[in-house]
mmCIF file of C-alpha atoms and ligand atoms in Angstrom:
data_model
loop_
_atom_site.group_PDB
_atom_site.id
_atom_site.type_symbol
_atom_site.label_atom_id
_atom_site.label_comp_id
_atom_site.label_asym_id
_atom_site.label_seq_id
_atom_site.Cartn_x
_atom_site.Cartn_y
_atom_site.Cartn_z
ATOM 1 C CA UNK A 1 -3.634 -6.615 1.966
ATOM 2 C CA UNK A 2 -5.751 -5.427 4.898
ATOM 3 C CA UNK A 3 -6.818 -1.804 5.291
ATOM 4 C CA UNK A 4 -8.421 -0.605 8.513
ATOM 5 C CA UNK A 5 -9.682 2.958 8.157
ATOM 6 C CA UNK A 6 -10.830 5.123 11.065
ATOM 7 C CA UNK A 7 -12.005 2.052 12.904
ATOM 8 C CA UNK A 8 -13.931 2.638 16.140
ATOM 9 C CA UNK A 9 -15.672 0.196 18.476
ATOM 10 C CA UNK A 10 -17.773 1.342 21.407
ATOM 11 C CA UNK A 11 -19.197 -1.031 24.011
ATOM 12 C CA UNK A 12 -21.964 1.018 25.712
ATOM 13 C CA UNK A 13 -20.074 4.124 26.818
ATOM 14 C CA UNK A 14 -16.602 2.569 26.662
ATOM 15 C CA UNK A 15 -14.555 3.154 23.515
ATOM 16 C CA UNK A 16 -12.474 -0.018 23.124
ATOM 17 C CA UNK A 17 -10.963 0.949 19.757
ATOM 18 C CA UNK A 18 -10.684 4.619 18.933
ATOM 19 C CA UNK A 19 -10.231 5.761 15.335
ATOM 20 C CA UNK A 20 -7.587 3.230 14.346
ATOM 21 C CA UNK A 21 -6.136 3.167 10.812
ATOM 22 C CA UNK A 22 -3.658 0.464 9.814
ATOM 23 C CA UNK A 23 -2.589 -0.968 6.455
ATOM 24 C CA UNK A 24 -1.067 -4.438 6.454
ATOM 25 C CA UNK A 25 0.759 -5.331 3.230
ATOM 26 C CA UNK A 26 0.563 -8.693 1.500
ATOM 27 C CA UNK A 27 2.868 -11.171 3.213
ATOM 28 C CA UNK A 28 3.547 -8.770 6.071
ATOM 29 C CA UNK A 29 3.478 -9.810 9.744
ATOM 30 C CA UNK A 30 1.876 -7.011 11.746
ATOM 31 C CA UNK A 31 1.918 -7.367 15.519
ATOM 32 C CA UNK A 32 -0.653 -5.584 17.677
ATOM 33 C CA UNK A 33 1.090 -4.935 20.979
ATOM 34 C CA UNK A 34 -0.105 -3.195 24.126
ATOM 35 C CA UNK A 35 -1.309 -3.412 27.698
ATOM 36 C CA UNK A 36 -4.253 -5.559 28.736
ATOM 37 C CA UNK A 37 -7.543 -4.020 27.630
ATOM 38 C CA UNK A 38 -6.014 -1.607 25.089
ATOM 39 C CA UNK A 39 -8.215 -2.966 22.276
ATOM 40 C CA UNK A 40 -5.960 -5.477 20.487
ATOM 41 C CA UNK A 41 -8.380 -8.407 20.449
ATOM 42 C CA UNK A 42 -11.315 -6.180 19.553
ATOM 43 C CA UNK A 43 -9.336 -4.819 16.587
ATOM 44 C CA UNK A 44 -8.421 -8.350 15.452
ATOM 45 C CA UNK A 45 -11.984 -9.647 15.768
ATOM 46 C CA UNK A 46 -13.303 -6.798 13.668
ATOM 47 C CA UNK A 47 -11.092 -7.987 10.786
ATOM 48 C CA UNK A 48 -12.891 -11.348 10.571
ATOM 49 C CA UNK A 49 -16.225 -9.855 11.590
ATOM 50 C CA UNK A 50 -16.534 -11.623 14.919
ATOM 51 C CA UNK A 51 -17.152 -8.069 16.162
ATOM 52 C CA UNK A 52 -18.867 -5.412 14.051
ATOM 53 C CA UNK A 53 -17.295 -1.953 14.167
ATOM 54 C CA UNK A 54 -19.256 1.036 15.423
ATOM 55 C CA UNK A 55 -17.743 3.068 12.598
ATOM 56 C CA UNK A 56 -14.944 2.949 10.052
ATOM 57 C CA UNK A 57 -14.177 0.410 7.377
ATOM 58 C CA UNK A 58 -12.148 -2.748 6.790
ATOM 59 C CA UNK A 59 -11.017 -3.869 3.381
ATOM 60 C CA UNK A 60 -9.332 -7.157 2.615
ATOM 61 C CA UNK A 61 -7.750 -7.216 -0.850
ATOM 62 C CA UNK A 62 -9.701 -4.108 -1.749
ATOM 63 C CA UNK A 63 -13.144 -5.432 -0.829
ATOM 64 C CA UNK A 64 -15.112 -4.099 2.140
ATOM 65 C CA UNK A 65 -15.622 -7.016 4.557
ATOM 66 C CA UNK A 66 -19.270 -5.998 5.038
ATOM 67 C CA UNK A 67 -19.873 -6.946 1.405
ATOM 68 C CA UNK A 68 -18.691 -10.488 2.071
ATOM 69 C CA UNK A 69 -20.888 -13.194 3.571
ATOM 70 C CA UNK A 70 -19.796 -13.939 7.171
ATOM 71 C CA UNK A 71 -19.035 -17.683 7.301
ATOM 72 C CA UNK A 72 -17.613 -17.926 3.766
ATOM 73 C CA UNK A 73 -15.437 -14.939 4.338
ATOM 74 C CA UNK A 74 -14.138 -16.297 7.643
ATOM 75 C CA UNK A 75 -13.097 -19.524 5.964
ATOM 76 C CA UNK A 76 -10.689 -17.530 3.834
ATOM 77 C CA UNK A 77 -9.154 -15.950 6.919
ATOM 78 C CA UNK A 78 -7.311 -18.376 9.197
ATOM 79 C CA UNK A 79 -7.804 -17.741 12.896
ATOM 80 C CA UNK A 80 -5.561 -19.054 15.669
ATOM 81 C CA UNK A 81 -6.281 -18.495 19.341
ATOM 82 C CA UNK A 82 -4.566 -19.335 22.609
ATOM 83 C CA UNK A 83 -4.269 -23.087 23.193
ATOM 84 C CA UNK A 84 -5.247 -23.840 19.592
ATOM 85 C CA UNK A 85 -9.002 -23.378 20.032
ATOM 86 C CA UNK A 86 -9.660 -26.992 19.038
ATOM 87 C CA UNK A 87 -13.027 -28.736 19.419
ATOM 88 C CA UNK A 88 -12.601 -31.485 22.044
ATOM 89 C CA UNK A 89 -14.553 -34.096 20.061
ATOM 90 C CA UNK A 90 -12.574 -33.705 16.796
ATOM 91 C CA UNK A 91 -9.450 -35.784 16.238
ATOM 92 C CA UNK A 92 -6.318 -34.006 15.008
ATOM 93 C CA UNK A 93 -6.998 -35.213 11.445
ATOM 94 C CA UNK A 94 -10.613 -34.026 11.585
ATOM 95 C CA UNK A 95 -9.584 -30.679 13.066
ATOM 96 C CA UNK A 96 -7.013 -29.971 10.342
ATOM 97 C CA UNK A 97 -9.423 -30.985 7.566
ATOM 98 C CA UNK A 98 -12.325 -28.878 8.891
ATOM 99 C CA UNK A 99 -12.061 -25.957 6.483
ATOM 100 C CA UNK A 100 -11.060 -27.993 3.391
ATOM 101 C CA UNK A 101 -14.144 -30.147 4.067
ATOM 102 C CA UNK A 102 -16.393 -27.096 4.355
ATOM 103 C CA UNK A 103 -14.936 -25.857 1.083
ATOM 104 C CA UNK A 104 -15.790 -29.172 -0.600
ATOM 105 C CA UNK A 105 -12.265 -30.495 -1.178
ATOM 106 C CA UNK A 106 -12.180 -34.180 -2.083
ATOM 107 C CA UNK A 107 -10.919 -36.680 0.478
ATOM 108 C CA UNK A 108 -7.574 -37.330 -1.285
ATOM 109 C CA UNK A 109 -6.610 -33.644 -1.492
ATOM 110 C CA UNK A 110 -7.703 -33.068 2.054
ATOM 111 C CA UNK A 111 -5.691 -36.013 3.413
ATOM 112 C CA UNK A 112 -2.662 -35.041 1.367
ATOM 113 C CA UNK A 113 -2.756 -31.509 2.702
ATOM 114 C CA UNK A 114 -3.176 -32.785 6.274
ATOM 115 C CA UNK A 115 -0.112 -35.017 5.917
ATOM 116 C CA UNK A 116 1.871 -32.170 4.365
ATOM 117 C CA UNK A 117 1.079 -29.830 7.262
ATOM 118 C CA UNK A 118 1.694 -32.454 9.913
ATOM 119 C CA UNK A 119 5.123 -33.012 8.327
ATOM 120 C CA UNK A 120 5.931 -29.315 8.104
ATOM 121 C CA UNK A 121 4.902 -28.743 11.694
ATOM 122 C CA UNK A 122 6.860 -31.778 12.867
ATOM 123 C CA UNK A 123 3.885 -33.524 14.404
ATOM 124 C CA UNK A 124 4.118 -37.323 14.385
ATOM 125 C CA UNK A 125 1.491 -38.941 12.146
ATOM 126 C CA UNK A 126 0.558 -41.143 15.112
ATOM 127 C CA UNK A 127 -1.154 -38.069 16.594
ATOM 128 C CA UNK A 128 -3.684 -37.841 13.766
ATOM 129 C CA UNK A 129 -6.248 -40.016 15.540
ATOM 130 C CA UNK A 130 -5.835 -38.408 18.954
ATOM 131 C CA UNK A 131 -8.127 -35.875 20.600
ATOM 132 C CA UNK A 132 -6.921 -32.475 21.877
ATOM 133 C CA UNK A 133 -6.996 -33.651 25.509
ATOM 134 C CA UNK A 134 -4.389 -36.263 24.561
ATOM 135 C CA UNK A 135 -1.901 -33.679 23.255
ATOM 136 C CA UNK A 136 0.621 -31.386 24.921
ATOM 137 C CA UNK A 137 0.055 -27.612 24.822
ATOM 138 C CA UNK A 138 2.725 -27.173 22.139
ATOM 139 C CA UNK A 139 1.165 -29.917 20.016
ATOM 140 C CA UNK A 140 -2.306 -28.370 20.371
ATOM 141 C CA UNK A 141 -0.848 -25.062 19.277
ATOM 142 C CA UNK A 142 0.687 -26.625 16.171
ATOM 143 C CA UNK A 143 -2.554 -28.413 15.333
ATOM 144 C CA UNK A 144 -4.408 -25.094 15.724
ATOM 145 C CA UNK A 145 -2.022 -23.503 13.275
ATOM 146 C CA UNK A 146 -2.277 -26.427 10.849
ATOM 147 C CA UNK A 147 -6.056 -26.086 10.973
ATOM 148 C CA UNK A 148 -5.828 -22.358 10.287
ATOM 149 C CA UNK A 149 -3.427 -22.840 7.349
ATOM 150 C CA UNK A 150 -5.082 -25.937 5.816
ATOM 151 C CA UNK A 151 -7.010 -24.205 3.037
ATOM 152 C CA UNK A 152 -4.094 -21.821 2.347
ATOM 153 C CA UNK A 153 -5.887 -18.649 3.452
ATOM 154 C CA UNK A 154 -4.167 -15.448 2.291
ATOM 155 C CA UNK A 155 -4.712 -13.918 5.733
ATOM 156 C CA UNK A 156 -4.140 -15.456 9.170
ATOM 157 C CA UNK A 157 -5.168 -13.758 12.406
ATOM 158 C CA UNK A 158 -3.534 -14.914 15.640
ATOM 159 C CA UNK A 159 -4.626 -13.929 19.127
ATOM 160 C CA UNK A 160 -1.956 -14.660 21.760
ATOM 161 C CA UNK A 161 -1.227 -17.898 19.892
ATOM 162 C CA UNK A 162 1.604 -18.891 22.209
ATOM 163 C CA UNK A 163 0.039 -17.550 25.407
ATOM 164 C CA UNK A 164 -0.684 -20.950 26.933
ATOM 165 C CA UNK A 165 2.885 -22.246 26.567
ATOM 166 C CA UNK A 166 5.792 -22.079 28.991
ATOM 167 C CA UNK A 167 8.535 -19.608 27.955
ATOM 168 C CA UNK A 168 10.871 -22.287 26.605
ATOM 169 C CA UNK A 169 8.243 -24.103 24.479
ATOM 170 C CA UNK A 170 6.881 -20.732 23.438
ATOM 171 C CA UNK A 171 10.188 -19.634 21.928
ATOM 172 C CA UNK A 172 10.712 -23.017 20.300
ATOM 173 C CA UNK A 173 7.226 -23.254 18.744
ATOM 174 C CA UNK A 174 7.179 -19.688 17.468
ATOM 175 C CA UNK A 175 10.593 -20.023 15.816
ATOM 176 C CA UNK A 176 9.519 -23.235 14.197
ATOM 177 C CA UNK A 177 6.226 -21.831 12.956
ATOM 178 C CA UNK A 178 7.515 -18.555 11.687
ATOM 179 C CA UNK A 179 10.310 -20.387 9.917
ATOM 180 C CA UNK A 180 7.738 -22.023 7.631
ATOM 181 C CA UNK A 181 7.824 -20.787 4.060
ATOM 182 C CA UNK A 182 4.044 -21.037 4.002
ATOM 183 C CA UNK A 183 3.697 -18.382 6.621
ATOM 184 C CA UNK A 184 6.156 -16.077 4.867
ATOM 185 C CA UNK A 185 3.701 -15.653 1.988
ATOM 186 C CA UNK A 186 0.750 -15.143 4.300
ATOM 187 C CA UNK A 187 -0.460 -11.821 5.653
ATOM 188 C CA UNK A 188 -0.437 -12.226 9.424
ATOM 189 C CA UNK A 189 -1.933 -10.036 12.134
ATOM 190 C CA UNK A 190 -0.823 -11.238 15.557
ATOM 191 C CA UNK A 191 -1.942 -9.967 18.967
ATOM 192 C CA UNK A 192 0.416 -10.174 21.921
ATOM 193 C CA UNK A 193 1.370 -8.321 25.072
ATOM 194 C CA UNK A 194 4.824 -9.929 25.006
ATOM 195 C CA UNK A 195 7.426 -7.388 23.888
ATOM 196 C CA UNK A 196 10.134 -9.910 22.974
ATOM 197 C CA UNK A 197 7.642 -11.888 20.883
ATOM 198 C CA UNK A 198 6.635 -8.721 19.033
ATOM 199 C CA UNK A 199 10.240 -7.680 18.424
ATOM 200 C CA UNK A 200 11.123 -11.138 17.123
ATOM 201 C CA UNK A 201 8.155 -11.793 14.845
ATOM 202 C CA UNK A 202 6.958 -8.434 13.559
ATOM 203 C CA UNK A 203 7.740 -6.784 10.264
ATOM 204 C CA UNK A 204 5.950 -3.861 11.881
ATOM 205 C CA UNK A 205 4.504 -3.322 15.342
ATOM 206 C CA UNK A 206 1.349 -1.378 16.186
ATOM 207 C CA UNK A 207 1.724 -0.258 19.788
ATOM 208 C CA UNK A 208 -1.682 0.562 21.293
ATOM 209 C CA UNK A 209 -2.827 2.234 24.503
ATOM 210 C CA UNK A 210 -6.419 2.862 25.581
ATOM 211 C CA UNK A 211 -7.861 2.000 22.183
ATOM 212 C CA UNK A 212 -5.510 4.259 20.246
ATOM 213 C CA UNK A 213 -2.362 3.739 18.226
ATOM 214 C CA UNK A 214 0.668 5.245 19.919
ATOM 215 C CA UNK A 215 3.228 4.250 17.286
ATOM 216 C CA UNK A 216 3.432 2.048 14.191
ATOM 217 C CA UNK A 217 6.739 0.967 12.704
ATOM 218 C CA UNK A 218 9.361 -1.734 12.311
ATOM 219 C CA UNK A 219 10.816 -3.006 15.616
ATOM 220 C CA UNK A 220 14.063 -1.053 15.083
ATOM 221 C CA UNK A 221 12.203 2.188 14.626
ATOM 222 C CA UNK A 222 10.233 1.768 17.855
ATOM 223 C CA UNK A 223 13.422 0.898 19.708
ATOM 224 C CA UNK A 224 15.540 3.691 18.213
ATOM 225 C CA UNK A 225 12.945 6.421 17.809
ATOM 226 C CA UNK A 226 10.238 5.854 20.433
ATOM 227 C CA UNK A 227 7.456 8.366 19.765
ATOM 228 C CA UNK A 228 6.512 8.919 23.421
ATOM 229 C CA UNK A 229 7.535 8.049 26.970
ATOM 230 C CA UNK A 230 4.823 5.380 26.917
ATOM 231 C CA UNK A 231 6.637 3.599 24.052
ATOM 232 C CA UNK A 232 9.931 3.862 25.908
ATOM 233 C CA UNK A 233 8.408 2.525 29.117
ATOM 234 C CA UNK A 234 6.477 -0.240 27.397
ATOM 235 C CA UNK A 235 9.538 -1.495 25.532
ATOM 236 C CA UNK A 236 11.657 -0.939 28.641
ATOM 237 C CA UNK A 237 14.362 1.055 26.832
HETATM 238 N N1 LIG B 1 -18.115 -7.640 24.529
HETATM 239 C C1 LIG B 1 -17.659 -6.621 25.263
HETATM 240 N N2 LIG B 1 -18.510 -5.855 25.976
HETATM 241 C C2 LIG B 1 -18.051 -4.795 26.713
HETATM 242 N N3 LIG B 1 -16.755 -4.428 26.780
HETATM 243 C C3 LIG B 1 -15.867 -5.173 26.091
HETATM 244 C C4 LIG B 1 -16.263 -6.294 25.300
HETATM 245 N N4 LIG B 1 -15.158 -6.828 24.723
HETATM 246 C C5 LIG B 1 -14.122 -6.071 25.150
HETATM 247 N N5 LIG B 1 -14.540 -5.074 25.957
HETATM 248 C C6 LIG B 1 -13.693 -4.052 26.585
HETATM 249 O O1 LIG B 1 -12.983 -3.390 25.564
HETATM 250 C C7 LIG B 1 -11.647 -3.118 25.983
HETATM 251 C C8 LIG B 1 -10.672 -3.739 24.999
HETATM 252 O O2 LIG B 1 -10.733 -5.155 25.107
HETATM 253 P P1 LIG B 1 -9.793 -6.126 24.253
HETATM 254 O O3 LIG B 1 -10.187 -7.519 24.557
HETATM 255 O O4 LIG B 1 -9.803 -5.683 22.859
HETATM 256 O O5 LIG B 1 -8.382 -5.802 24.884
HETATM 257 P P2 LIG B 1 -6.968 -6.477 24.668
HETATM 258 O O6 LIG B 1 -6.022 -5.379 24.360
HETATM 259 O O7 LIG B 1 -7.064 -7.584 23.690
HETATM 260 O O8 LIG B 1 -6.655 -7.031 26.115
HETATM 261 P P3 LIG B 1 -6.004 -8.425 26.635
HETATM 262 O O9 LIG B 1 -4.555 -8.374 26.308
HETATM 263 O O10 LIG B 1 -6.263 -8.370 28.126
HETATM 264 O O11 LIG B 1 -6.752 -9.543 25.969
HETATM 265 C C9 LIG B 1 -11.510 -3.643 27.403
HETATM 266 O O12 LIG B 1 -11.708 -2.565 28.289
HETATM 267 C C10 LIG B 1 -12.637 -4.638 27.507
HETATM 268 O O13 LIG B 1 -13.111 -4.733 28.825
#
Protein backbone atom coordinates (compact mmCIF):
# COMPACT_ATOMS: atom_id res chain seq x y z
CA UNK A 1 0.00 0.00 0.00
CA UNK A 2 1.23 3.50 -0.88
CA UNK A 3 0.01 6.59 0.96
CA UNK A 4 0.83 10.05 -0.35
CA UNK A 5 -0.25 12.73 2.12
CA UNK A 6 -0.38 16.44 1.33
CA UNK A 7 2.49 16.05 -1.08
CA UNK A 8 3.93 19.25 -2.56
CA UNK A 9 6.93 19.81 -4.83
CA UNK A 10 8.16 23.27 -5.74
CA UNK A 11 10.88 23.91 -8.32
CA UNK A 12 12.04 27.49 -7.56
CA UNK A 13 8.78 29.43 -7.73
CA UNK A 14 6.86 26.84 -9.75
CA UNK A 15 4.65 24.41 -7.84
CA UNK A 16 4.78 21.19 -9.87
CA UNK A 17 2.76 19.11 -7.39
CA UNK A 18 0.34 20.91 -5.13
CA UNK A 19 -0.94 19.25 -1.95
CA UNK A 20 -1.68 15.85 -3.45
CA UNK A 21 -3.06 13.01 -1.30
CA UNK A 22 -3.56 9.55 -2.80
CA UNK A 23 -3.82 6.07 -1.27
CA UNK A 24 -3.04 3.13 -3.53
CA UNK A 25 -4.22 -0.23 -2.16
CA UNK A 26 -2.22 -3.44 -2.32
CA UNK A 27 -2.53 -5.00 -5.76
CA UNK A 28 -4.28 -1.93 -7.14
CA UNK A 29 -3.37 -0.32 -10.48
CA UNK A 30 -3.56 3.45 -10.08
CA UNK A 31 -3.13 5.53 -13.22
CA UNK A 32 -1.93 9.13 -13.02
CA UNK A 33 -3.50 10.87 -16.01
CA UNK A 34 -3.32 14.47 -17.17
CA UNK A 35 -1.98 17.04 -19.58
CA UNK A 36 1.73 17.51 -20.21
CA UNK A 37 3.42 19.24 -17.29
CA UNK A 38 0.60 18.62 -14.78
CA UNK A 39 2.99 16.91 -12.32
CA UNK A 40 2.50 13.19 -13.02
CA UNK A 41 6.16 12.25 -13.39
CA UNK A 42 7.18 14.41 -10.45
CA UNK A 43 4.58 12.64 -8.29
CA UNK A 44 5.82 9.21 -9.44
CA UNK A 45 9.48 10.06 -8.85
CA UNK A 46 8.75 11.21 -5.33
CA UNK A 47 7.45 7.70 -4.53
CA UNK A 48 10.85 6.10 -5.22
CA UNK A 49 12.75 9.13 -3.96
CA UNK A 50 14.26 10.15 -7.27
CA UNK A 51 12.78 13.54 -6.32
CA UNK A 52 12.47 14.72 -2.72
CA UNK A 53 9.19 16.41 -1.82
CA UNK A 54 9.13 20.00 -0.59
CA UNK A 55 6.53 18.96 1.96
CA UNK A 56 4.15 16.12 2.77
CA UNK A 57 4.83 12.46 3.35
CA UNK A 58 4.98 9.15 1.50
CA UNK A 59 4.48 5.82 3.18
CA UNK A 60 4.98 2.45 1.55
CA UNK A 61 3.49 -0.40 3.59
CA UNK A 62 3.20 1.93 6.55
CA UNK A 63 6.82 3.08 6.60
CA UNK A 64 7.85 6.63 5.70
CA UNK A 65 10.13 6.41 2.64
CA UNK A 66 12.52 8.93 4.22
CA UNK A 67 13.31 6.31 6.87
CA UNK A 68 14.46 3.87 4.19
CA UNK A 69 17.92 3.94 2.63
CA UNK A 70 17.72 5.21 -0.98
CA UNK A 71 19.29 2.49 -3.15
CA UNK A 72 18.03 -0.46 -1.08
CA UNK A 73 14.57 0.95 -1.00
CA UNK A 74 14.54 1.54 -4.75
CA UNK A 75 15.46 -2.07 -5.38
CA UNK A 76 12.20 -3.09 -3.75
CA UNK A 77 10.25 -0.78 -6.04
CA UNK A 78 10.32 -1.76 -9.72
CA UNK A 79 10.61 1.15 -12.12
CA UNK A 80 9.74 1.05 -15.82
CA UNK A 81 10.26 3.99 -18.14
CA UNK A 82 9.58 4.73 -21.79
CA UNK A 83 11.56 2.48 -24.13
CA UNK A 84 12.55 0.17 -21.27
CA UNK A 85 15.35 2.34 -19.88
CA UNK A 86 17.92 -0.39 -20.54
CA UNK A 87 21.69 0.11 -20.29
CA UNK A 88 23.12 -0.26 -23.82
CA UNK A 89 26.09 -2.39 -22.71
CA UNK A 90 24.03 -4.99 -20.77
CA UNK A 91 22.67 -8.03 -22.58
CA UNK A 92 19.02 -8.94 -22.04
CA UNK A 93 20.02 -11.66 -19.55
CA UNK A 94 22.27 -9.25 -17.63
CA UNK A 95 19.59 -6.56 -17.63
CA UNK A 96 16.91 -8.86 -16.21
CA UNK A 97 19.26 -10.23 -13.53
CA UNK A 98 20.48 -6.78 -12.40
CA UNK A 99 18.40 -6.45 -9.24
CA UNK A 100 18.56 -10.13 -8.19
CA UNK A 101 22.36 -9.84 -8.48
CA UNK A 102 22.42 -6.69 -6.36
CA UNK A 103 20.30 -8.51 -3.80
CA UNK A 104 22.80 -11.38 -3.70
CA UNK A 105 20.68 -14.11 -5.30
CA UNK A 106 22.69 -17.14 -6.37
CA UNK A 107 23.30 -17.75 -10.06
CA UNK A 108 20.85 -20.69 -10.35
CA UNK A 109 17.91 -18.78 -8.84
CA UNK A 110 18.70 -15.74 -10.90
CA UNK A 111 18.88 -17.71 -14.17
CA UNK A 112 15.72 -19.61 -13.34
CA UNK A 113 13.83 -16.40 -12.68
CA UNK A 114 15.16 -14.86 -15.90
CA UNK A 115 13.95 -17.86 -17.92
CA UNK A 116 10.58 -17.77 -16.17
CA UNK A 117 10.06 -14.10 -17.01
CA UNK A 118 11.27 -14.46 -20.57
CA UNK A 119 8.71 -17.26 -20.98
CA UNK A 120 5.89 -15.29 -19.39
CA UNK A 121 6.63 -12.26 -21.52
CA UNK A 122 6.89 -14.37 -24.66
CA UNK A 123 10.43 -13.32 -25.48
CA UNK A 124 12.45 -15.94 -27.35
CA UNK A 125 15.36 -17.29 -25.30
CA UNK A 126 17.61 -16.52 -28.28
CA UNK A 127 17.31 -12.84 -27.30
CA UNK A 128 19.03 -13.37 -23.95
CA UNK A 129 22.49 -12.62 -25.33
CA UNK A 130 21.46 -9.62 -27.41
CA UNK A 131 21.95 -5.96 -26.57
CA UNK A 132 19.09 -3.43 -26.46
CA UNK A 133 20.08 -1.93 -29.83
CA UNK A 134 19.42 -5.35 -31.37
CA UNK A 135 15.81 -5.50 -30.14
CA UNK A 136 12.55 -4.02 -31.38
CA UNK A 137 10.81 -1.34 -29.30
CA UNK A 138 8.20 -3.84 -28.07
CA UNK A 139 10.92 -6.31 -27.07
CA UNK A 140 12.85 -3.59 -25.21
CA UNK A 141 9.67 -2.70 -23.39
CA UNK A 142 9.12 -6.30 -22.31
CA UNK A 143 12.73 -6.63 -21.19
CA UNK A 144 12.33 -3.41 -19.18
CA UNK A 145 9.30 -4.88 -17.47
CA UNK A 146 11.04 -8.20 -16.85
CA UNK A 147 13.92 -6.30 -15.26
CA UNK A 148 11.51 -4.35 -13.05
CA UNK A 149 9.65 -7.51 -11.95
CA UNK A 150 12.69 -9.80 -11.54
CA UNK A 151 13.05 -9.56 -7.77
CA UNK A 152 9.25 -9.64 -7.29
CA UNK A 153 8.93 -6.10 -5.93
CA UNK A 154 5.60 -5.42 -4.21
CA UNK A 155 5.38 -2.05 -5.96
CA UNK A 156 6.05 -1.19 -9.61
CA UNK A 157 6.12 2.37 -10.92
CA UNK A 158 5.69 2.91 -14.66
CA UNK A 159 6.24 6.18 -16.48
CA UNK A 160 4.69 6.20 -19.97
CA UNK A 161 5.85 2.59 -20.33
CA UNK A 162 4.29 2.17 -23.76
CA UNK A 163 5.00 5.69 -25.00
CA UNK A 164 7.67 4.69 -27.51
CA UNK A 165 5.51 2.10 -29.28
CA UNK A 166 3.22 2.47 -32.28
CA UNK A 167 -0.51 2.31 -31.41
CA UNK A 168 -0.93 -1.29 -32.57
CA UNK A 169 2.11 -2.69 -30.69
CA UNK A 170 1.18 -0.53 -27.73
CA UNK A 171 -2.25 -2.13 -27.38
CA UNK A 172 -0.81 -5.60 -27.91
CA UNK A 173 2.04 -5.25 -25.39
CA UNK A 174 -0.08 -3.65 -22.69
CA UNK A 175 -2.77 -6.34 -22.94
CA UNK A 176 -0.14 -9.01 -22.75
CA UNK A 177 1.63 -7.46 -19.78
CA UNK A 178 -1.41 -6.62 -17.76
CA UNK A 179 -2.73 -10.11 -18.38
CA UNK A 180 0.14 -11.52 -16.31
CA UNK A 181 -0.89 -12.94 -12.97
CA UNK A 182 2.31 -11.54 -11.51
CA UNK A 183 1.23 -8.02 -12.17
CA UNK A 184 -2.22 -8.62 -10.70
CA UNK A 185 -0.68 -9.08 -7.25
CA UNK A 186 1.57 -6.06 -7.63
CA UNK A 187 0.71 -2.51 -6.63
CA UNK A 188 1.19 -0.46 -9.78
CA UNK A 189 1.31 3.30 -10.26
CA UNK A 190 1.35 4.15 -13.96
CA UNK A 191 1.75 7.57 -15.58
CA UNK A 192 0.16 8.26 -18.95
CA UNK A 193 -1.47 11.04 -20.93
CA UNK A 194 -3.34 8.47 -23.03
CA UNK A 195 -7.00 8.36 -22.01
CA UNK A 196 -7.79 4.98 -23.59
CA UNK A 197 -4.76 3.43 -21.87
CA UNK A 198 -5.92 4.81 -18.52
CA UNK A 199 -9.49 3.59 -19.01
CA UNK A 200 -8.28 0.13 -19.98
CA UNK A 201 -5.65 -0.46 -17.31
CA UNK A 202 -6.73 1.48 -14.23
CA UNK A 203 -8.55 0.20 -11.19
CA UNK A 204 -8.69 3.90 -10.35
CA UNK A 205 -7.59 7.01 -12.22
CA UNK A 206 -6.11 10.15 -10.68
CA UNK A 207 -6.81 12.96 -13.13
CA UNK A 208 -4.43 15.87 -12.54
CA UNK A 209 -4.25 19.45 -13.80
CA UNK A 210 -1.63 22.05 -12.89
CA UNK A 211 -0.20 19.99 -10.05
CA UNK A 212 -3.55 19.30 -8.42
CA UNK A 213 -5.94 16.37 -8.36
CA UNK A 214 -9.15 17.13 -10.21
CA UNK A 215 -10.83 13.76 -9.65
CA UNK A 216 -9.93 10.30 -8.35
CA UNK A 217 -12.08 7.27 -9.04
CA UNK A 218 -12.66 4.13 -11.06
CA UNK A 219 -12.87 4.71 -14.84
CA UNK A 220 -16.67 4.30 -14.82
CA UNK A 221 -17.08 6.95 -12.18
CA UNK A 222 -15.02 9.50 -14.11
CA UNK A 223 -16.97 8.72 -17.26
CA UNK A 224 -20.42 8.75 -15.63
CA UNK A 225 -19.93 11.41 -12.98
CA UNK A 226 -17.23 13.80 -14.20
CA UNK A 227 -16.48 16.23 -11.37
CA UNK A 228 -15.79 19.26 -13.58
CA UNK A 229 -15.86 20.44 -17.19
CA UNK A 230 -12.12 19.79 -17.31
CA UNK A 231 -12.75 16.07 -16.64
CA UNK A 232 -15.44 16.00 -19.30
CA UNK A 233 -13.21 17.74 -21.83
CA UNK A 234 -10.15 15.66 -21.00
CA UNK A 235 -12.03 12.38 -21.38
CA UNK A 236 -13.86 13.78 -24.41
CA UNK A 237 -17.33 12.83 -23.15
N1 LIG B 1 13.88 19.40 -12.28
C1 LIG B 1 12.97 20.33 -12.56
N2 LIG B 1 13.26 21.64 -12.41
C2 LIG B 1 12.32 22.61 -12.67
N3 LIG B 1 11.07 22.34 -13.08
C3 LIG B 1 10.73 21.05 -13.25
C4 LIG B 1 11.65 19.98 -13.00
N4 LIG B 1 11.03 18.81 -13.25
C5 LIG B 1 9.78 19.13 -13.64
N5 LIG B 1 9.59 20.47 -13.64
C6 LIG B 1 8.35 21.17 -13.99
O1 LIG B 1 7.32 20.68 -13.17
C7 LIG B 1 6.11 20.55 -13.91
C8 LIG B 1 5.61 19.12 -13.83
O2 LIG B 1 6.49 18.28 -14.55
P1 LIG B 1 6.24 16.71 -14.72
O3 LIG B 1 7.39 16.14 -15.46
O4 LIG B 1 5.89 16.14 -13.42
O5 LIG B 1 4.95 16.72 -15.64
P2 LIG B 1 4.18 15.54 -16.36
O6 LIG B 1 2.76 15.67 -15.98
O7 LIG B 1 4.84 14.24 -16.08
O8 LIG B 1 4.35 15.93 -17.88
P3 LIG B 1 4.67 15.05 -19.21
O9 LIG B 1 3.45 14.27 -19.52
O10 LIG B 1 4.95 16.12 -20.25
O11 LIG B 1 5.88 14.22 -18.91
C9 LIG B 1 6.40 21.03 -15.32
O12 LIG B 1 6.00 22.37 -15.43
C10 LIG B 1 7.90 20.91 -15.42
O13 LIG B 1 8.43 21.86 -16.30
